[in-house]
JSON list of C-alpha atoms in Angstrom, two decimals:
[
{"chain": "A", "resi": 24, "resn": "UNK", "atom": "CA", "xyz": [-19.33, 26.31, 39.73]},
{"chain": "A", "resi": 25, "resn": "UNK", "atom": "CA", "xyz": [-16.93, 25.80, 42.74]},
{"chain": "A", "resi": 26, "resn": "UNK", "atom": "CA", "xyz": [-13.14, 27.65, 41.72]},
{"chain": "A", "resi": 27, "resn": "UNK", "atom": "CA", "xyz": [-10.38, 26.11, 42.85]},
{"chain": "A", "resi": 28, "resn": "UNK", "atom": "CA", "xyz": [-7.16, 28.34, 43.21]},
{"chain": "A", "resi": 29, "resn": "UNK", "atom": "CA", "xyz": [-4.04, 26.95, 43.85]},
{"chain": "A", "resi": 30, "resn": "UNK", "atom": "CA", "xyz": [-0.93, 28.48, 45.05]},
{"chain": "A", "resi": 31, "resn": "UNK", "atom": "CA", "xyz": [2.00, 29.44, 44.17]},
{"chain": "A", "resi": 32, "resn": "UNK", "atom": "CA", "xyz": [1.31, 29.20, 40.92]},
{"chain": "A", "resi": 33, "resn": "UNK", "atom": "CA", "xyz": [5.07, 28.21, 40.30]},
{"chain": "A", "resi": 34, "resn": "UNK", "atom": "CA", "xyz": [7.65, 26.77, 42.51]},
{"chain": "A", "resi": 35, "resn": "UNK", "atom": "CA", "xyz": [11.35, 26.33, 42.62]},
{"chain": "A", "resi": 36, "resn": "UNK", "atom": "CA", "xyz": [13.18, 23.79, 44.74]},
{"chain": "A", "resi": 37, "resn": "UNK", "atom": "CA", "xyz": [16.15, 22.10, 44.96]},
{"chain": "A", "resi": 38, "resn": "UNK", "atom": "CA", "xyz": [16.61, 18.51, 45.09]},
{"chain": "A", "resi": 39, "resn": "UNK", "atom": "CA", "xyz": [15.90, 16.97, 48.79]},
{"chain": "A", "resi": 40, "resn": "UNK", "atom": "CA", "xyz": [13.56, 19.74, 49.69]},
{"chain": "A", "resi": 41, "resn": "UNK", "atom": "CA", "xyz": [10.58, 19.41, 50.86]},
{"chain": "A", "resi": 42, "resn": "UNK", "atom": "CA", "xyz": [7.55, 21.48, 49.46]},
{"chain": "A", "resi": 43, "resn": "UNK", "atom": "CA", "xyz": [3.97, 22.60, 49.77]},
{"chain": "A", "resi": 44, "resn": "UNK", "atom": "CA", "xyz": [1.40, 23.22, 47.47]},
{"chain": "A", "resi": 45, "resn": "UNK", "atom": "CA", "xyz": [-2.23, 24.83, 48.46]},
{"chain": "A", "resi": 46, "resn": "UNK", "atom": "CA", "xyz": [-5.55, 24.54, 47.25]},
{"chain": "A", "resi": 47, "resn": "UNK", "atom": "CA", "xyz": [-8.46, 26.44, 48.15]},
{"chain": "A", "resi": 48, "resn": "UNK", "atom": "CA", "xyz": [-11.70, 26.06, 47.14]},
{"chain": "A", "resi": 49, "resn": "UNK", "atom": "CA", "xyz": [-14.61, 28.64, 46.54]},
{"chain": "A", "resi": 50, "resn": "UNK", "atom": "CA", "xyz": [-17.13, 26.94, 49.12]},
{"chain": "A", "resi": 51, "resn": "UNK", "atom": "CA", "xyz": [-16.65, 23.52, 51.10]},
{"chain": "A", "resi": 52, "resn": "UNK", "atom": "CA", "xyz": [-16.25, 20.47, 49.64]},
{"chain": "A", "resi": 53, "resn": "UNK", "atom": "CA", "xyz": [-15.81, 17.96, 52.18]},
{"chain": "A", "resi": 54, "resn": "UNK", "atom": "CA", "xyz": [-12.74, 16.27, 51.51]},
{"chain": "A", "resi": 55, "resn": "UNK", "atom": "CA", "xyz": [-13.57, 15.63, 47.66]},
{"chain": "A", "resi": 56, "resn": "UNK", "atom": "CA", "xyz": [-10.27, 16.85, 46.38]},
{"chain": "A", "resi": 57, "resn": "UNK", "atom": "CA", "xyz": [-7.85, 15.09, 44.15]},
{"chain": "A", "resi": 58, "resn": "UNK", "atom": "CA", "xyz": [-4.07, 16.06, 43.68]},
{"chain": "A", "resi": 59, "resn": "UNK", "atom": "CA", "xyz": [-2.03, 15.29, 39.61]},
{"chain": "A", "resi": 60, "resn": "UNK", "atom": "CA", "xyz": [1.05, 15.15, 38.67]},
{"chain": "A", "resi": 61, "resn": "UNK", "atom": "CA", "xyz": [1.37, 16.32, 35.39]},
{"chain": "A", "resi": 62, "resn": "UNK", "atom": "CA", "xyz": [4.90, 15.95, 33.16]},
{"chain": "A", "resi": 63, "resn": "UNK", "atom": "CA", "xyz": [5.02, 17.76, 29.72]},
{"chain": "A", "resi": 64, "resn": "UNK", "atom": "CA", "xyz": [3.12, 16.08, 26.85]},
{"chain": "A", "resi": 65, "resn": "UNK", "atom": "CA", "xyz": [2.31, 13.29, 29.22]},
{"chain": "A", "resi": 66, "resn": "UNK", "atom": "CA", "xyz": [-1.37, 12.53, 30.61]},
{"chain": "A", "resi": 67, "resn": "UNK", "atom": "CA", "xyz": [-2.35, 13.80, 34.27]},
{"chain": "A", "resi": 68, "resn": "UNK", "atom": "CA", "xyz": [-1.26, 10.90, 37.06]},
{"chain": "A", "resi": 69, "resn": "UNK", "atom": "CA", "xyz": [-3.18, 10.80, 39.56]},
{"chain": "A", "resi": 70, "resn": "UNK", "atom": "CA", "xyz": [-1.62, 11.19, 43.41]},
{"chain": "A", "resi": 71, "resn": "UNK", "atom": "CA", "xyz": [-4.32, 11.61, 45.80]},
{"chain": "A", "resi": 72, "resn": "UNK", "atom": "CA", "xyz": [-7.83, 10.93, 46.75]},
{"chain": "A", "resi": 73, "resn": "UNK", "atom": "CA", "xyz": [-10.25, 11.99, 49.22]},
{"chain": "A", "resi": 74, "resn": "UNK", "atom": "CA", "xyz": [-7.90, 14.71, 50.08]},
{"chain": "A", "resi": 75, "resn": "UNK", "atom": "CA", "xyz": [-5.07, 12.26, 51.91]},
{"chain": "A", "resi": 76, "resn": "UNK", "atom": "CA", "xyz": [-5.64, 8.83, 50.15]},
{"chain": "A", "resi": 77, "resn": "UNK", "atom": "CA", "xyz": [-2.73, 7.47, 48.32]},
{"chain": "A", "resi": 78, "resn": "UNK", "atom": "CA", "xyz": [-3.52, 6.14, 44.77]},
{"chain": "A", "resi": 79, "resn": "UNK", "atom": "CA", "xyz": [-2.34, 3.10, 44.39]},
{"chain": "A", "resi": 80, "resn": "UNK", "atom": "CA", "xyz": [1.39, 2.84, 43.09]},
{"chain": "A", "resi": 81, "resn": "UNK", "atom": "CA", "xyz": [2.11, 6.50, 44.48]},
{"chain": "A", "resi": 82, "resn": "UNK", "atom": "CA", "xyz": [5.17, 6.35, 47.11]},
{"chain": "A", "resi": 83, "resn": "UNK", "atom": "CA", "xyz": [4.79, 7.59, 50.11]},
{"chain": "A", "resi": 84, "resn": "UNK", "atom": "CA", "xyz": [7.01, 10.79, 49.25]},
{"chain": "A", "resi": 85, "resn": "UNK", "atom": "CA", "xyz": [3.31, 12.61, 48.69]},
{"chain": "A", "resi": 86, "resn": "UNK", "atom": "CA", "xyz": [0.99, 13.67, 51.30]},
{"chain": "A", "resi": 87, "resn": "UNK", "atom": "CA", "xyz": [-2.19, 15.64, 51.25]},
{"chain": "A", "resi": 88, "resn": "UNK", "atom": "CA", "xyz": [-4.17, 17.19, 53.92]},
{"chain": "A", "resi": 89, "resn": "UNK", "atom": "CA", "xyz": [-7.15, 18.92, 54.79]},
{"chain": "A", "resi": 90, "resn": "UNK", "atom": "CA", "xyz": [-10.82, 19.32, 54.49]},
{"chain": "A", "resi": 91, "resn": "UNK", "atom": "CA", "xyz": [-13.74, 21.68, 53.37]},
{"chain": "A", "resi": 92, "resn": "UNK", "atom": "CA", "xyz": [-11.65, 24.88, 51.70]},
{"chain": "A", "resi": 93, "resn": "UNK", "atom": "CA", "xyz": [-8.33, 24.76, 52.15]},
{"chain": "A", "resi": 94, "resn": "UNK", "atom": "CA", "xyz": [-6.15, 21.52, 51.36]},
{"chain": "A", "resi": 95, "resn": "UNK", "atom": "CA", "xyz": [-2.28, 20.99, 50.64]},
{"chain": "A", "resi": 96, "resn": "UNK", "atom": "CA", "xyz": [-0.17, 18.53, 48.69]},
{"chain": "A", "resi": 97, "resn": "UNK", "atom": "CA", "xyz": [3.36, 17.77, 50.22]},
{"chain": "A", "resi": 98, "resn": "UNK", "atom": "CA", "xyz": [6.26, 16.61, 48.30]},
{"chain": "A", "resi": 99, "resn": "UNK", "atom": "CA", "xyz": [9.07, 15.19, 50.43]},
{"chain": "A", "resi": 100, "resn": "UNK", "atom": "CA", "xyz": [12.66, 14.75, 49.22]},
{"chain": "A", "resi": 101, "resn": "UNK", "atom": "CA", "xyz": [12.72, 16.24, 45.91]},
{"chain": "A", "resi": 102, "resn": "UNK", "atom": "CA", "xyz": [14.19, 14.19, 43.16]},
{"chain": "A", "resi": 103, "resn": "UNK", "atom": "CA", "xyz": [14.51, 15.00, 39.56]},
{"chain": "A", "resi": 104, "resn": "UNK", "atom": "CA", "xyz": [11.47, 12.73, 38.58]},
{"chain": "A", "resi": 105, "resn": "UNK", "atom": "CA", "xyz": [9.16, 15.51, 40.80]},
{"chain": "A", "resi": 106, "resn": "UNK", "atom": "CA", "xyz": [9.62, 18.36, 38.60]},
{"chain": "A", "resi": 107, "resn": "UNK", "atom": "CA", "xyz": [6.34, 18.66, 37.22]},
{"chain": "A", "resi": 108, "resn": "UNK", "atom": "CA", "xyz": [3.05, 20.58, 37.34]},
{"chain": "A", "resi": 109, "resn": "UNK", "atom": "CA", "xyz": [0.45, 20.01, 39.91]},
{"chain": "A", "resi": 110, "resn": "UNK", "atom": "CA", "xyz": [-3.63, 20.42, 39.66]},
{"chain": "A", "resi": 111, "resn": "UNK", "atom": "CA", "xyz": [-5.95, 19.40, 42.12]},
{"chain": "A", "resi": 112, "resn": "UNK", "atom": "CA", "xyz": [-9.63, 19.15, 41.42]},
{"chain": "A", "resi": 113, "resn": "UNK", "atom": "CA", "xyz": [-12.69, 18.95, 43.25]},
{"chain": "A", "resi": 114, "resn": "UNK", "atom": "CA", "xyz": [-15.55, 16.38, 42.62]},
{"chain": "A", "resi": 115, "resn": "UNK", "atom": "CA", "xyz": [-17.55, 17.19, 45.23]},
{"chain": "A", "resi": 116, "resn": "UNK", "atom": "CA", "xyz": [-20.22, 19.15, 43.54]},
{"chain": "A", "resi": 117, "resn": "UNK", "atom": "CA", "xyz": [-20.97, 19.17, 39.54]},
{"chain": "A", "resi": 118, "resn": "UNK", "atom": "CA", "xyz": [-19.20, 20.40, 37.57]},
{"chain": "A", "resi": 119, "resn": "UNK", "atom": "CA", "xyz": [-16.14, 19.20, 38.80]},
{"chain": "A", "resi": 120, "resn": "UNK", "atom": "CA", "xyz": [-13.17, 21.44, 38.73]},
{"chain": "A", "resi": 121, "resn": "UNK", "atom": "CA", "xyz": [-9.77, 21.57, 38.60]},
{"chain": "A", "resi": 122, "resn": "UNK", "atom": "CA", "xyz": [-7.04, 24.39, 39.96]},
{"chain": "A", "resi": 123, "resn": "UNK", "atom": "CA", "xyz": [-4.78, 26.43, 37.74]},
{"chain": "A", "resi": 124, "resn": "UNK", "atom": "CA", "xyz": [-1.84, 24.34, 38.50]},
{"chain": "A", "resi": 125, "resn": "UNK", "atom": "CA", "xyz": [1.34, 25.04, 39.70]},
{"chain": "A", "resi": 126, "resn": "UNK", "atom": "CA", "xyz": [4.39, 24.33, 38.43]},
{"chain": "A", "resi": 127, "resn": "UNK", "atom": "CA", "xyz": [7.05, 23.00, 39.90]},
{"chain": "A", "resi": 128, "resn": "UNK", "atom": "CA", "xyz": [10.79, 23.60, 38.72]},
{"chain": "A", "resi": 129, "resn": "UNK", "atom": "CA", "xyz": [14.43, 22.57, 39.50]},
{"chain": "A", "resi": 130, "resn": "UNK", "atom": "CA", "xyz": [16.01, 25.31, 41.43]},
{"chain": "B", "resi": 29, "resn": "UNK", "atom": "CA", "xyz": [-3.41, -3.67, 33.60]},
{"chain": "B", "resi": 30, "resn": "UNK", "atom": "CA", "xyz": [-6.27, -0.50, 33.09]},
{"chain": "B", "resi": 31, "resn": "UNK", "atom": "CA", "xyz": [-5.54, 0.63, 29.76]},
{"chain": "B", "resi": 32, "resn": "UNK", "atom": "CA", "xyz": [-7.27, 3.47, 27.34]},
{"chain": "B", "resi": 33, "resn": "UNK", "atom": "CA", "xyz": [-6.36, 4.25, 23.94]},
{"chain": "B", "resi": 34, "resn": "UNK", "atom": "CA", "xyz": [-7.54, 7.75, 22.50]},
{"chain": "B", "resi": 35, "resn": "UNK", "atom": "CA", "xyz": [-8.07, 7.88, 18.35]},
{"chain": "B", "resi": 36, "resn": "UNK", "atom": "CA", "xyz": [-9.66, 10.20, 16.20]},
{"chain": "B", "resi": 37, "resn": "UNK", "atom": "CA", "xyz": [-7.92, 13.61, 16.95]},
{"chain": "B", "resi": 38, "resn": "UNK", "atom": "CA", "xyz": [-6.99, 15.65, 13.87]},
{"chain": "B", "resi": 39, "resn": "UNK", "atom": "CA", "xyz": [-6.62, 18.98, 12.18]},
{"chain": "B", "resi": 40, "resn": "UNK", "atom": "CA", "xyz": [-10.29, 20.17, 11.14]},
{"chain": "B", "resi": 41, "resn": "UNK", "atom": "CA", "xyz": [-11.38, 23.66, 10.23]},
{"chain": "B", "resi": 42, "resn": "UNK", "atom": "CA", "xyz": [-13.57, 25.32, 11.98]},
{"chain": "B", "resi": 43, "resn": "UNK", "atom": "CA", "xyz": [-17.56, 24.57, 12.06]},
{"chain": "B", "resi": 44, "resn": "UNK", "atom": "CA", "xyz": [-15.75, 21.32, 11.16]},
{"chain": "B", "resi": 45, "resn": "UNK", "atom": "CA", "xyz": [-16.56, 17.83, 12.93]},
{"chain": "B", "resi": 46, "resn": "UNK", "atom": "CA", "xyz": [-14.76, 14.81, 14.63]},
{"chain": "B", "resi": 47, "resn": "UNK", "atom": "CA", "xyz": [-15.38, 11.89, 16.75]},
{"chain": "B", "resi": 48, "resn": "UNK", "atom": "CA", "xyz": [-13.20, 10.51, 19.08]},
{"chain": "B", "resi": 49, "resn": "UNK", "atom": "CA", "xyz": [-12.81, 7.25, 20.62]},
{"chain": "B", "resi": 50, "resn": "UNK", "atom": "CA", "xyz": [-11.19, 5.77, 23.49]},
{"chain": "B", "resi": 51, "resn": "UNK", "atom": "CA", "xyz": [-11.00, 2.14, 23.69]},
{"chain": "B", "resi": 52, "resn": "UNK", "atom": "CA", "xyz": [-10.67, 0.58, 27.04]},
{"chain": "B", "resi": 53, "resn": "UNK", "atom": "CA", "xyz": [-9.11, -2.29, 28.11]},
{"chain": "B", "resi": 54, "resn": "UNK", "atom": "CA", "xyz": [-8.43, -4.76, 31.58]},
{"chain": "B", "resi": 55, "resn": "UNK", "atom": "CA", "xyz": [-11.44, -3.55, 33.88]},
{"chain": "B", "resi": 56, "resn": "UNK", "atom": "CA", "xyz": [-15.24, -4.48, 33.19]},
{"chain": "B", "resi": 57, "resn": "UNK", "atom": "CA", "xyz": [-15.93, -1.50, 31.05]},
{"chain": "B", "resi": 58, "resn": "UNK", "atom": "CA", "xyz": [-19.66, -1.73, 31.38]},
{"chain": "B", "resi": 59, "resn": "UNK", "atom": "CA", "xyz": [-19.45, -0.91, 35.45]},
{"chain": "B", "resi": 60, "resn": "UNK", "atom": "CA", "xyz": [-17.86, 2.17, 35.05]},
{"chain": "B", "resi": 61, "resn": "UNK", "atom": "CA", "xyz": [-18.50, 5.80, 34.39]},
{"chain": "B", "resi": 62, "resn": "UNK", "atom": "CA", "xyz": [-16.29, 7.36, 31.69]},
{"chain": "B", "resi": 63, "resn": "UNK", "atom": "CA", "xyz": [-15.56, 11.08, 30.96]},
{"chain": "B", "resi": 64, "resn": "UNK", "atom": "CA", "xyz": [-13.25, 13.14, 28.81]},
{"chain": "B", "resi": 65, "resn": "UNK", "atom": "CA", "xyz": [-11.07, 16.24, 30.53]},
{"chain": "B", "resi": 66, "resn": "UNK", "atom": "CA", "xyz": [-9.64, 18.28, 27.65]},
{"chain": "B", "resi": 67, "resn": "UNK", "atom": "CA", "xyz": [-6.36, 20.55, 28.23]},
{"chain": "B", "resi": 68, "resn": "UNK", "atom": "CA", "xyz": [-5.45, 23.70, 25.52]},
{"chain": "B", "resi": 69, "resn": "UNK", "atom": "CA", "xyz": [-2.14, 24.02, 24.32]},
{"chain": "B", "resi": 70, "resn": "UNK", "atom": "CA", "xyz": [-0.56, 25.63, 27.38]},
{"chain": "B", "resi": 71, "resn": "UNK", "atom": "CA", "xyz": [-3.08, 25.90, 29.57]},
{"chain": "B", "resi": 72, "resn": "UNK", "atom": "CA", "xyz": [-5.11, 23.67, 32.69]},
{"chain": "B", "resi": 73, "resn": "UNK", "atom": "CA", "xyz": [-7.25, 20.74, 32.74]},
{"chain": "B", "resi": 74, "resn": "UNK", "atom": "CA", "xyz": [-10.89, 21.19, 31.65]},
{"chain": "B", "resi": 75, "resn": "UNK", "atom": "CA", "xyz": [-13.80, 18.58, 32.42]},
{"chain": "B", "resi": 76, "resn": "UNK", "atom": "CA", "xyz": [-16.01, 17.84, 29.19]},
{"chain": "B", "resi": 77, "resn": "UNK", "atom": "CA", "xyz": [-18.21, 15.17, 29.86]},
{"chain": "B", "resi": 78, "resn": "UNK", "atom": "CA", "xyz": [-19.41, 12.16, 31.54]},
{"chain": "B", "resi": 79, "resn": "UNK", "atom": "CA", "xyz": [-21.16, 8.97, 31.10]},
{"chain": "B", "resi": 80, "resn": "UNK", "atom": "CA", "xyz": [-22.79, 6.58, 33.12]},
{"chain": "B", "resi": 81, "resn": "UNK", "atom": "CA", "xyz": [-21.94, 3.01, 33.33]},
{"chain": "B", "resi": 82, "resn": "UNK", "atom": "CA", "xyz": [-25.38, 2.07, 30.99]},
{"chain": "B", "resi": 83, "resn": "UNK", "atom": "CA", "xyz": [-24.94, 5.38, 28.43]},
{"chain": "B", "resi": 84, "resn": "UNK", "atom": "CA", "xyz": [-28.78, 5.89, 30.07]},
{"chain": "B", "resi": 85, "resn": "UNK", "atom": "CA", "xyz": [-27.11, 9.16, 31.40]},
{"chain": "B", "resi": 86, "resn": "UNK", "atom": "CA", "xyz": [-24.89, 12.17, 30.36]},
{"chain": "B", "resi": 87, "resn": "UNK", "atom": "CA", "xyz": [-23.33, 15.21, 31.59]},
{"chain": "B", "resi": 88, "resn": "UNK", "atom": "CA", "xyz": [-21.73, 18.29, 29.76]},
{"chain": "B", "resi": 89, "resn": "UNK", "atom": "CA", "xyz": [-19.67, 21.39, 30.56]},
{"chain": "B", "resi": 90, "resn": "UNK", "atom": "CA", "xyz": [-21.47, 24.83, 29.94]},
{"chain": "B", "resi": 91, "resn": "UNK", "atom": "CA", "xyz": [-19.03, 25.51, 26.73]},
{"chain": "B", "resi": 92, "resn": "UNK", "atom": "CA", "xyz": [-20.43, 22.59, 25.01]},
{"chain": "B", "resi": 93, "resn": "UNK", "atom": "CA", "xyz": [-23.73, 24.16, 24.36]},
{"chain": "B", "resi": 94, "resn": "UNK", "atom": "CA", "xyz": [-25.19, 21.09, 22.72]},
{"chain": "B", "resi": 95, "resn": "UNK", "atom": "CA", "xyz": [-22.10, 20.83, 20.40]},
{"chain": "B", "resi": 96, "resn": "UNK", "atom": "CA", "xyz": [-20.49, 17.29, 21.33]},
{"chain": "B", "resi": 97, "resn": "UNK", "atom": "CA", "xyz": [-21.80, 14.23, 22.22]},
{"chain": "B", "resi": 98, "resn": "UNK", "atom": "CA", "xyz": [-20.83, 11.57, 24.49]},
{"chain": "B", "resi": 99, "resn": "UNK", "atom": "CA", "xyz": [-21.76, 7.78, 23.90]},
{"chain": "B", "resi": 100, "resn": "UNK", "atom": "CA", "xyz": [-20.46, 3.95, 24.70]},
{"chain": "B", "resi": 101, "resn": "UNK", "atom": "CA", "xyz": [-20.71, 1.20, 23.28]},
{"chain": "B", "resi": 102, "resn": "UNK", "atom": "CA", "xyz": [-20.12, -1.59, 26.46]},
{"chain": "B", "resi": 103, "resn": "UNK", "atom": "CA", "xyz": [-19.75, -4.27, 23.60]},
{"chain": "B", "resi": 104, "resn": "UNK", "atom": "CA", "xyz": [-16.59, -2.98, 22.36]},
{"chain": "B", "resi": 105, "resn": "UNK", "atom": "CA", "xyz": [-14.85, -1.05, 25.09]},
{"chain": "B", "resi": 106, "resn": "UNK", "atom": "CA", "xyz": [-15.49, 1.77, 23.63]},
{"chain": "B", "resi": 107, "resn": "UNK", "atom": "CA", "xyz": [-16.48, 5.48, 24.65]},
{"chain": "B", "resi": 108, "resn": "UNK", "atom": "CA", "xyz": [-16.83, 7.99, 22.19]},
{"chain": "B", "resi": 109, "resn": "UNK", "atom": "CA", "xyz": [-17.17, 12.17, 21.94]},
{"chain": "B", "resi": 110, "resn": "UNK", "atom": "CA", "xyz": [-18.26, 13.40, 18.64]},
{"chain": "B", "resi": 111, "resn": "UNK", "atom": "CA", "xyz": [-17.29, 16.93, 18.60]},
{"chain": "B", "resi": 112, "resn": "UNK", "atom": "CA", "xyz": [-19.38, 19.22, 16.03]},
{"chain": "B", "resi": 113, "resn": "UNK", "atom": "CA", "xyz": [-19.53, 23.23, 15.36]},
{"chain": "B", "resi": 114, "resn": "UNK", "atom": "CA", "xyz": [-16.19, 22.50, 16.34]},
{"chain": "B", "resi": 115, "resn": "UNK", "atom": "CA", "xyz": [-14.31, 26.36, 17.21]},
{"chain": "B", "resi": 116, "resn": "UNK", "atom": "CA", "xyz": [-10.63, 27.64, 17.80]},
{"chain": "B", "resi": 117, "resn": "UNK", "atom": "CA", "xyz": [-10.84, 27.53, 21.08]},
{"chain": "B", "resi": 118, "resn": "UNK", "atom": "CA", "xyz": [-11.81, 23.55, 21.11]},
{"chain": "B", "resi": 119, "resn": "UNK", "atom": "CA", "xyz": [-8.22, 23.37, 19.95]},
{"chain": "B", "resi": 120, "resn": "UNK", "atom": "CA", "xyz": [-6.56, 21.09, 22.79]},
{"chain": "B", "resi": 121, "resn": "UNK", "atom": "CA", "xyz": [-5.34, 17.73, 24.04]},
{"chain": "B", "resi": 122, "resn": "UNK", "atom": "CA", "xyz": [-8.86, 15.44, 24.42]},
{"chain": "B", "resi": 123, "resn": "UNK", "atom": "CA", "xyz": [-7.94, 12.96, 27.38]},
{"chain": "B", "resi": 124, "resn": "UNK", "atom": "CA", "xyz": [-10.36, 10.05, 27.89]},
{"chain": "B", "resi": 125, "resn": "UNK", "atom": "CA", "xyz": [-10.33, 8.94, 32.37]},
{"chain": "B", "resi": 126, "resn": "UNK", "atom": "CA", "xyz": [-12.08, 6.42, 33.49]},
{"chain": "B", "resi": 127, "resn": "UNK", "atom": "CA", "xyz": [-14.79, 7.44, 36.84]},
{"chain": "B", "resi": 128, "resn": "UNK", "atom": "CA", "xyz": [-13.20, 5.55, 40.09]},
{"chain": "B", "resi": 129, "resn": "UNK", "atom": "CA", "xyz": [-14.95, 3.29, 42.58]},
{"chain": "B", "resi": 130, "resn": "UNK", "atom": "CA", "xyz": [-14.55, 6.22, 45.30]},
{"chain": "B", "resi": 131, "resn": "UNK", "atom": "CA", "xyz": [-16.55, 9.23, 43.08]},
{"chain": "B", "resi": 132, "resn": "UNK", "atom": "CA", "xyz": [-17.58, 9.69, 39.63]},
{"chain": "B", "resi": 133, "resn": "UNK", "atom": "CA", "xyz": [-15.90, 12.74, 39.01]},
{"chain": "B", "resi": 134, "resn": "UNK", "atom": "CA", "xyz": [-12.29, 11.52, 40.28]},
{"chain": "B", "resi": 135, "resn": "UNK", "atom": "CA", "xyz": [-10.54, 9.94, 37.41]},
{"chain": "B", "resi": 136, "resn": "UNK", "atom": "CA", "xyz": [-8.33, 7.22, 38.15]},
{"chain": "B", "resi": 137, "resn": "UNK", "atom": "CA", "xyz": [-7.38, 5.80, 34.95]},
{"chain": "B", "resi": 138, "resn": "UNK", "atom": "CA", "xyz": [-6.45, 8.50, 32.02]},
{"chain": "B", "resi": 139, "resn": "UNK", "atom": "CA", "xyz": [-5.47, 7.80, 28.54]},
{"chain": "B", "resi": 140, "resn": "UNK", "atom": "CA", "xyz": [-2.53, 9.20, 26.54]},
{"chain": "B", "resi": 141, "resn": "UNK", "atom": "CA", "xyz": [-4.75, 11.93, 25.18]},
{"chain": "B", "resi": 142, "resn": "UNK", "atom": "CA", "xyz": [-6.31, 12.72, 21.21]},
{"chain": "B", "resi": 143, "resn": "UNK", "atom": "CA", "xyz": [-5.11, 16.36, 19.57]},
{"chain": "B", "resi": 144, "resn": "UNK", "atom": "CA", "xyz": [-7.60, 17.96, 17.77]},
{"chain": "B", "resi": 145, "resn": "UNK", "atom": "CA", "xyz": [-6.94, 21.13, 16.02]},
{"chain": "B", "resi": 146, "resn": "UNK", "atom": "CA", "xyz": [-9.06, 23.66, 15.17]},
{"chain": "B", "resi": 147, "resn": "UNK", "atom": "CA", "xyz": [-7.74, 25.90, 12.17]},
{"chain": "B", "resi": 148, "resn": "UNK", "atom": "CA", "xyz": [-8.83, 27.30, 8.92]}
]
């Protein structure tokens, strides 16, 4: 199975900052990665497809990059709705597989 | 507006049983794959299984080791994971997603999630 390791695992930030998350994965995949936003007791939303697709309904505020191993999620101005946890997941190659998370707190 | 309902989650003991259901709503059900991602109290997100558009074909996690299940029935909307052998370490938050256009494996859609407890 491909692992996918994110990092930092947690994050603090203050509001307007901009941050970056990273995601590397075991062996390529392409640019088969997906980025969630994940509140408490909520379901996963999805962000980002194909590694830099937007899903539809997510503001421009995220970004994602890159391809094969190592990918990032950027978060532009910070605001209080942002503070959440973050998993990306590969579907690439079967099983698919999602990072550790990281989460993402008010500083 | 894409819509899935969980139902079914529950406090069982273990060795126990349960089947879950998600009911799906505004998207042709029958062209999609479906899968369930499960997440333990506290911890990441965890793929379970997947279904193809017809139910002709299925996919499981290792863990499952023939213990659940996954079935649809395209008539009602409905996909379903019957969980059996069922251990403390199944305890967690069952989410039904449905498979996008772009991959299988990239959920687009997720519902609000099922709770099943394992406990004696």
């Amino acid at each position: 199975d491909i692992q996918m390791t994110q990092s930092p695992s947690s994050l603090s930030a203050s509001i307007e900052d901009r941050v970056t998350i990273t995601c590397r994965a075991s062996q390529g995949i392409s640019n088969s990665l997906a980025w969630f936003q994940q509140k408490p007791g909520k379901a996963p939303k999805p962000l980002i497809y194909g590694a830099s697709s937007l899903q539809s309904g997510v503001p421009s505020k995220f970004s994602g990059s890159g391809s094969g191993t190592d990918f990032t999620l950027t978060i532009s101005s910070l605001q209080p709705e942002d503070f959440a946890t973050y998993y990306c997941q590969q579907y690439n190659n079967y099983p698919p597989t999602f990072g550790q998370g990281t989460r993402l707190e008010i500083k | 507006e894409v819509q899935l309902l969980e139902s079914g989650g529950d406090l069982v003991q273990p060795g126990g049983s349960l089947r879950l259901s998600c009911g799906a709503s505004g998207f042709t059900f029958s062209t999609y794959d479906m899968g369930w991602v499960r997440q333990a109290p506290g911890k990441g997100l965890e793929w379970v299984s997947s279904i193809s558009p017809s139910g002709a074909d299925t996919y499981y996690a290792d863990f499952v080791q023939g213990r659940f299940t996954i079935s649809r029935d395209n008539s009602k909307n409905t996909v379903y994971l019957q969980t059996n052998s069922l251990r403390a370490e199944d305890t967690a938050a069952y989410y039904c997603a449905r498979g996008s256009p772009v991959a299988t494996y990239y959920f687009d859609y997720w519902g609000q999630g099922a709770l099943v407890t394992v406990s004696s």
